[in-house]
XYZ file of C-alpha atoms in Angstrom:
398
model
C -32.788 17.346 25.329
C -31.542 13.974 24.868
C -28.075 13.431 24.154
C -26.500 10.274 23.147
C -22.234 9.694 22.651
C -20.814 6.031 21.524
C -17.467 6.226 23.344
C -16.442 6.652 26.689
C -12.789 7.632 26.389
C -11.187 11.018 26.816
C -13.055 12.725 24.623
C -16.638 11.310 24.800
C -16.433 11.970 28.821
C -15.343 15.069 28.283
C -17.792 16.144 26.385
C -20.564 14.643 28.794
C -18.958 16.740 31.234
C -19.089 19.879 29.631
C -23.068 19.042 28.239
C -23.500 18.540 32.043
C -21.855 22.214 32.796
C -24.294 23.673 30.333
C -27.606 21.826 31.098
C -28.147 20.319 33.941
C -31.954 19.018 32.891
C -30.607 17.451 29.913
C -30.827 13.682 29.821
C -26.692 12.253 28.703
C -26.362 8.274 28.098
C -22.472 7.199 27.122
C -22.709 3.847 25.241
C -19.604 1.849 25.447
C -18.438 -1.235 24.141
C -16.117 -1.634 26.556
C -16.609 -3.351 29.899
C -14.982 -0.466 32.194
C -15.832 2.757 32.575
C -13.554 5.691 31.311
C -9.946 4.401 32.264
C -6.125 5.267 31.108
C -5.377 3.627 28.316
C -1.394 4.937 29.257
C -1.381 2.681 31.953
C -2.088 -0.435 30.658
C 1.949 -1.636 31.569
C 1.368 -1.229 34.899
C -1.291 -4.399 34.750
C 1.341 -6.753 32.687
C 3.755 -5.867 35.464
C 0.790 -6.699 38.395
C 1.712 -2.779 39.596
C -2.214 -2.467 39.558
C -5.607 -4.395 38.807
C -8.251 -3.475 36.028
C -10.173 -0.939 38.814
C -6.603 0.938 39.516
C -6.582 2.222 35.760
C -10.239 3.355 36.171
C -10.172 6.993 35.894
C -14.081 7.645 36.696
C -15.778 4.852 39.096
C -19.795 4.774 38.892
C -20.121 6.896 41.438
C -19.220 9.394 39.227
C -21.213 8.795 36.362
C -24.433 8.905 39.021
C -23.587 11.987 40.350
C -23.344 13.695 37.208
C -26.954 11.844 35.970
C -24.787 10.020 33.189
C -26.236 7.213 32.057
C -22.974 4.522 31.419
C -24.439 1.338 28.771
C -21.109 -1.269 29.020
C -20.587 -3.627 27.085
C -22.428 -2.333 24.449
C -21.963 -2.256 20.758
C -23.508 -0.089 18.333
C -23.804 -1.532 15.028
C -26.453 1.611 12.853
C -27.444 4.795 13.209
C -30.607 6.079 11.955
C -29.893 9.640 11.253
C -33.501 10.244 10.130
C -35.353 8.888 13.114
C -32.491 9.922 15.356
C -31.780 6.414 16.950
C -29.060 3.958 17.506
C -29.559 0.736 17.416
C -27.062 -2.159 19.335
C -26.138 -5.513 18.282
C -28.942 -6.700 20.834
C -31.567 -4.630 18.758
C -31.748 -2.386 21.432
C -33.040 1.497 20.263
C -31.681 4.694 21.621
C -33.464 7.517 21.299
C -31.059 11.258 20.708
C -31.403 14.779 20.322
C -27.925 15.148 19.631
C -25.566 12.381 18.618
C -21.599 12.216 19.129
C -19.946 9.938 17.609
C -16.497 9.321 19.772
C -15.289 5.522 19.122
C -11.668 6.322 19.061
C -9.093 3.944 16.867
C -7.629 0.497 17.246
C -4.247 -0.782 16.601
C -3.237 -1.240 13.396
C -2.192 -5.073 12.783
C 0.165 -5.074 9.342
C -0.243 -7.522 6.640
C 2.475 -10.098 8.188
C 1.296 -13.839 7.397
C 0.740 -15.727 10.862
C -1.033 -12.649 12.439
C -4.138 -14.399 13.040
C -2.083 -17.257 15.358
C -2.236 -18.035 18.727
C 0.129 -15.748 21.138
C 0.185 -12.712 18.618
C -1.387 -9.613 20.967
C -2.090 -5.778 20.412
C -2.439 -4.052 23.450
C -5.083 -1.294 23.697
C -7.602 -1.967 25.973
C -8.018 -3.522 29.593
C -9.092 -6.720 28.321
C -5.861 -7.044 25.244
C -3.691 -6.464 28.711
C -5.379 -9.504 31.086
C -5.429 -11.553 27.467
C -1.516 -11.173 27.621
C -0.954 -11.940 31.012
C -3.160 -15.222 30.986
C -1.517 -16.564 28.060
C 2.059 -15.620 30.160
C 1.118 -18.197 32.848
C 1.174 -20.877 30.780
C 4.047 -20.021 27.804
C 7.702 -19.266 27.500
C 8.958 -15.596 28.263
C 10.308 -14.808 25.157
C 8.304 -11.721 23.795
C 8.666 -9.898 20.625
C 7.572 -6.389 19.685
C 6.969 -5.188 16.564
C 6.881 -1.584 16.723
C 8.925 0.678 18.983
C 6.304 3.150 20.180
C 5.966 4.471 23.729
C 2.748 1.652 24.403
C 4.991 -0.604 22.922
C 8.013 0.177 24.512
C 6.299 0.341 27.769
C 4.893 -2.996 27.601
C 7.965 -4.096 26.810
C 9.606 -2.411 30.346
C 6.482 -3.932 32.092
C 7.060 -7.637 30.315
C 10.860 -7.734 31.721
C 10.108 -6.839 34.941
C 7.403 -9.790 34.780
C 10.398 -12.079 33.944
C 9.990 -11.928 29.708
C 13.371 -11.003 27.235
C 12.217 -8.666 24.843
C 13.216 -8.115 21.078
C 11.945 -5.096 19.071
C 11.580 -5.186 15.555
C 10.630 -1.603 13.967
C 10.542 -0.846 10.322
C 11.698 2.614 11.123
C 15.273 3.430 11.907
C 14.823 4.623 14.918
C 12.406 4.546 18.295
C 9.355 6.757 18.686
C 9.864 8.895 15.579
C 6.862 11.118 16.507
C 8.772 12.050 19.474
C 12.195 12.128 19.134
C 14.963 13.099 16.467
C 17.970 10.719 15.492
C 19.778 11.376 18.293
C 17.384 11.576 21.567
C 16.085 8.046 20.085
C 19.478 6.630 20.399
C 20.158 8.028 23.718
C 16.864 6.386 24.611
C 17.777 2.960 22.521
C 21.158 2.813 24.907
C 19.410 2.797 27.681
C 17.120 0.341 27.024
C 19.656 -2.045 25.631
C 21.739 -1.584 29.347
C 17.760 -2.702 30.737
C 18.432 -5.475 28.469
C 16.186 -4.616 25.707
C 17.387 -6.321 21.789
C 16.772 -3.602 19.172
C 16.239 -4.780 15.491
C 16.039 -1.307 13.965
C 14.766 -0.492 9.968
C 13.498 -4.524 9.775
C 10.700 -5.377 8.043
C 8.188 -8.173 9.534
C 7.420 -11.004 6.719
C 6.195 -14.085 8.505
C 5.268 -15.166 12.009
C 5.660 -18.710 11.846
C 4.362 -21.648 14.284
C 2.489 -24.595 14.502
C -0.920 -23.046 15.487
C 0.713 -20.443 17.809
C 3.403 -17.927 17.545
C 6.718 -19.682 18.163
C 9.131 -17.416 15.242
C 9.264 -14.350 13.078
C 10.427 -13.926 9.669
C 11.656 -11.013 8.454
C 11.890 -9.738 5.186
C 15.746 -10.189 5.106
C 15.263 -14.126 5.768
C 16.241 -13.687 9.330
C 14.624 -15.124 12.075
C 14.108 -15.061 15.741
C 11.985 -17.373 17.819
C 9.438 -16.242 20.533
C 6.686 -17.629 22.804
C 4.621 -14.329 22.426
C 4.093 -11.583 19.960
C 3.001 -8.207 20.532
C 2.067 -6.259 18.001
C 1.984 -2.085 18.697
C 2.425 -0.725 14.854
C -0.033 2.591 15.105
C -3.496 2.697 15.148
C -6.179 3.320 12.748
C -10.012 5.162 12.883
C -12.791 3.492 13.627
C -14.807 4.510 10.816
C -17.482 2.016 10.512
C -20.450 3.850 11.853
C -19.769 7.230 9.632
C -19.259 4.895 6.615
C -22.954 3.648 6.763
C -23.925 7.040 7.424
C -22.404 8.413 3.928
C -20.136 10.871 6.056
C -17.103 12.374 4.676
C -14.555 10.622 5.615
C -10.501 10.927 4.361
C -7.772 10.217 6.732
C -10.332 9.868 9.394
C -14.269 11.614 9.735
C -14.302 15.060 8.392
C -15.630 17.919 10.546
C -15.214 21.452 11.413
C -14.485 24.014 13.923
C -17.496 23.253 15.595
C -17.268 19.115 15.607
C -19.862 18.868 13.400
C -20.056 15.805 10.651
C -22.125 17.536 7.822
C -25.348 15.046 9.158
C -27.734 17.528 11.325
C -27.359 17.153 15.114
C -24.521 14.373 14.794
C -21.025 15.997 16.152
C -17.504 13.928 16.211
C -14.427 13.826 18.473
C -11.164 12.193 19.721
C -9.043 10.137 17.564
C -11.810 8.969 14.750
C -11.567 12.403 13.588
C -9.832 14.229 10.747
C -9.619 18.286 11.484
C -8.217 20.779 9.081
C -6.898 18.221 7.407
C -5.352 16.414 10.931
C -5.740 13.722 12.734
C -3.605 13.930 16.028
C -4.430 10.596 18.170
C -3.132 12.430 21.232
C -4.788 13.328 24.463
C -5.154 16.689 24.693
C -6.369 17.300 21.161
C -9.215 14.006 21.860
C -10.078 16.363 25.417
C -10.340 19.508 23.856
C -12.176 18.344 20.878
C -14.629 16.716 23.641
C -14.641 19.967 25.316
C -16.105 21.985 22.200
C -18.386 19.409 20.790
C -20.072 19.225 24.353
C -20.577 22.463 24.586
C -21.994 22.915 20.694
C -24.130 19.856 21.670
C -25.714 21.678 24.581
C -26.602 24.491 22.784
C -23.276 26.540 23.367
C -21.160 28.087 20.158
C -17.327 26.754 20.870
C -14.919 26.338 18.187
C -11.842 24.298 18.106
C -8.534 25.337 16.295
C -6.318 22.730 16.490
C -3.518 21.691 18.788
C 0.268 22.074 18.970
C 1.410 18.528 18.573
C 3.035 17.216 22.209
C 3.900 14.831 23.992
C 4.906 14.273 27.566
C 5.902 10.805 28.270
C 7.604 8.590 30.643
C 9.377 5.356 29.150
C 11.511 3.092 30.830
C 11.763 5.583 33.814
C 12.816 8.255 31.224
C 10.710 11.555 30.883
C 10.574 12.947 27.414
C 8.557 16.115 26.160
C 8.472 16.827 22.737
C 6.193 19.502 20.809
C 6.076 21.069 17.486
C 8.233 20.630 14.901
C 11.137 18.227 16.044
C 13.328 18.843 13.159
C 14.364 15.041 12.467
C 16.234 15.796 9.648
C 18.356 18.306 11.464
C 17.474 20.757 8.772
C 16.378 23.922 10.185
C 18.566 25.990 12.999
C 18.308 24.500 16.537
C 19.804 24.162 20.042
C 20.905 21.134 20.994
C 22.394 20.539 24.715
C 23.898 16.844 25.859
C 24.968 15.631 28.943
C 25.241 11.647 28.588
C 26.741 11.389 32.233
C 22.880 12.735 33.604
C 21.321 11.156 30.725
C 19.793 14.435 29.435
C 19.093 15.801 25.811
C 17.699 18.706 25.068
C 16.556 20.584 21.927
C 15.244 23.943 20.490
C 14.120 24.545 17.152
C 13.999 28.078 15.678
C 11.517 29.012 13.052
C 12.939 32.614 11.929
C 12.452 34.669 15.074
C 10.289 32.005 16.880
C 11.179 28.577 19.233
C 8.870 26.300 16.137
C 9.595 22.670 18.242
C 11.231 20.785 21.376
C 12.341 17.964 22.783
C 13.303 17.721 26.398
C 14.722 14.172 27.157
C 15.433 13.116 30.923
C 14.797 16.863 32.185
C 11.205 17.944 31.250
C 11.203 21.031 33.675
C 11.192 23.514 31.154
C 8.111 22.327 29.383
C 5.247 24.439 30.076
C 7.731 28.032 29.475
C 8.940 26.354 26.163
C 5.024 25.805 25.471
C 3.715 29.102 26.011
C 6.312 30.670 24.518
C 5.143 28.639 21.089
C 1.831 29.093 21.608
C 2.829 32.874 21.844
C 4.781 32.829 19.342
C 7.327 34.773 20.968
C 10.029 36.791 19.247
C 13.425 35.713 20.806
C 15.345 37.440 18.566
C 17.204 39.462 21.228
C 17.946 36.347 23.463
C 19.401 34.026 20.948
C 22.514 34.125 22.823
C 21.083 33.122 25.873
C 18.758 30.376 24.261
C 21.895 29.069 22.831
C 23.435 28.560 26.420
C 20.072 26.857 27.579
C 19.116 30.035 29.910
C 15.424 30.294 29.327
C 14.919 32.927 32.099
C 13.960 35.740 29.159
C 10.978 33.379 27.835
């Protein structure tokens, strides 16, 4: 059996793994456009700070990928699939031969329509090579960096930047920082630290113009203010890579449509990771893109594994700060909750209550409770009879 998968991140190597697991004779290639094997895309700060080099963010060496009988094609771009002959074909013409296909190319970042995007000095940072780009063009410009979008990649690049010497400004069109993770009032207990680091916040500001004589020197936003910069960085979201499935005819909303299994609809082609659109979901996080890997892999080698979805979290460190968040964070502070502060220790801490039920979380600069506030979600257990104590932050009865 001959198994092909176009993507080697989180959930493409985790689905070689688990194809491994469950046939050892079969013969697994990973094509890759990327230059590095399967690395953390998390980490990417660390190189704009010079913490680490390229090889430290590597995750699997070769070594790896040889004793497992992977076959790893870098720097390798697919460009058609020929679902009838069961080949793909690269931009060098080259033909692969599958069995089973999956299709794992992940997302990029989303660049928004701001004029002067395509200038000199204006970055996104997702990959090894968007991080080395940035740091090359620091050697020989000013340190004045600009963010738009205050994301944790963003936000992080923006801690790594200062300690390399750079001011940072952050411009986000939302009201607040890293809305996915945190309500109105962890996000401002995270903003205040920042700003002590030294961090300039331009909160609900929209982006009009980046302006500059062939580089990025100013932006222009849409209330007519300005602020210069030698460097722009641009960390707005991502979107799917959806290029492949659209030549394939593949359904495709929000991202590529499959089902429990990870299968696309075309015989013997599965999908996984954050191209995909599940139940009606696309979660661009980690442990969905692993276990989604995990159950197409195991479909692919002949197995019958479904996948159900995943409870949204997030465990994060920014600026030094650990935050968890998971479920239903209640932003608009309109269902019942627990909410515990202690600014002297820099800690927030939240419960959400769905009827009888803990429905969300957010643990801000004390993440220790995590994995009891997780099972007792996944669990769904009643705490009816320990309100009281939930109320006081004494978890003991979870």
């Amino acid at each position: 059996m001959k198994h092909i998968i176009i993507g080697n991140g989180v959930a493409g190597t985790t689905a070689a793994l688990h194809i491994r697991k469950a046939d050892p004779a079969a013969a697994i290639s990973v094509i890759t456009e990327e230059p590095y094997p399967f690395y953390s895309r998390i980490r990417l700060p660390e190189l704009l700070q010079g913490k680490t080099a390229e090889s430290g963010l590597v995750i699997y060496k070769p070594a790896w990928y040889a004793s497992n009988r992977i076959t790893l094609s870098l720097s390798t771009r697919v460009t058609a699939i020929d679902a009838a002959q069961k080949k793909v074909i690269s931009s060098e013409g080259e033909e692969f031969m599958y069995d089973r296909l999956l299709l794992s190319t992940g997302a990029h970042c989303f660049v928004p329509p701001v004029s002067g995007a395509d200038k000199k000095g204006v970055f996104t940072l997702r990959s090894i090579s968007d991080a080395l780009e940035i740091t090359e063009y620091l050697k020989n410009s000013g340190k004045r960096v600009i963010l738009i979008g205050g994301g944790v990649l963003g936000i992080e690049a923006g801690v790594g930047l200062m300690k390399a010497g750079c001011s940072i400004t952050v411009v986000e069109v939302l009201p607040r920082l890293i809305p996915k993770q945190l309500d109105p009032a962890g996000a401002a207990m995270l903003q205040s630290r920042l700003e002590a680091m030294g961090f300039i916040f331009h909160l609900g500001a929209a982006p009009k113009e980046i302006g500059g004589k062939g580089k990025a020197q100013a932006l222009l936003l849409a209330d007519n203010s300005s602020f210069d910069c030698d460097m722009l960085i641009i960390s707005a979201g991502i979107r799917q890579n959806l290029e492949l499935p659209e030549m394939l005819g593949m359904t495709i909303d929000r991202g590529l449509v499959v089902n429990n299994r990870m299968e696309t609809g075309v015989p013997d082609i599965y999908a996984a990771g954050d191209m995909v659109q599940h139940d009606g979901r696309c979660y661009g996080i980690w442990p969905a893109a692993e276990k989604q890997g995990e159950v197409a892999g195991i479909n692919m080698a002949g197995g019958n594994a479904e996948y159900r979805g995943t409870t949204m979290s997030n465990t994060l460190s920014v600026a030094g700060v650990d935050i968890f968040s998971t479920g239903d964070i209640d932003a608009e502070g309109k269902k019942e909750s627990v909410v515990i502060i202690d600014r002297e220790r820099f800690i927030y801490k939240k419960l959400v209550f769905d009827q009888q039920v803990i429905s969300g979380a957010i643990l801000l600069g004390d993440i220790k409770d995590r994995r009891k506030i997780m099972k007792a979600i996944g669990e769904k257990t009643d705490i009816s009879s320990i309100k009281a104590a939930l109320s006081l932050w004494d978890l003991s009865a979870l």
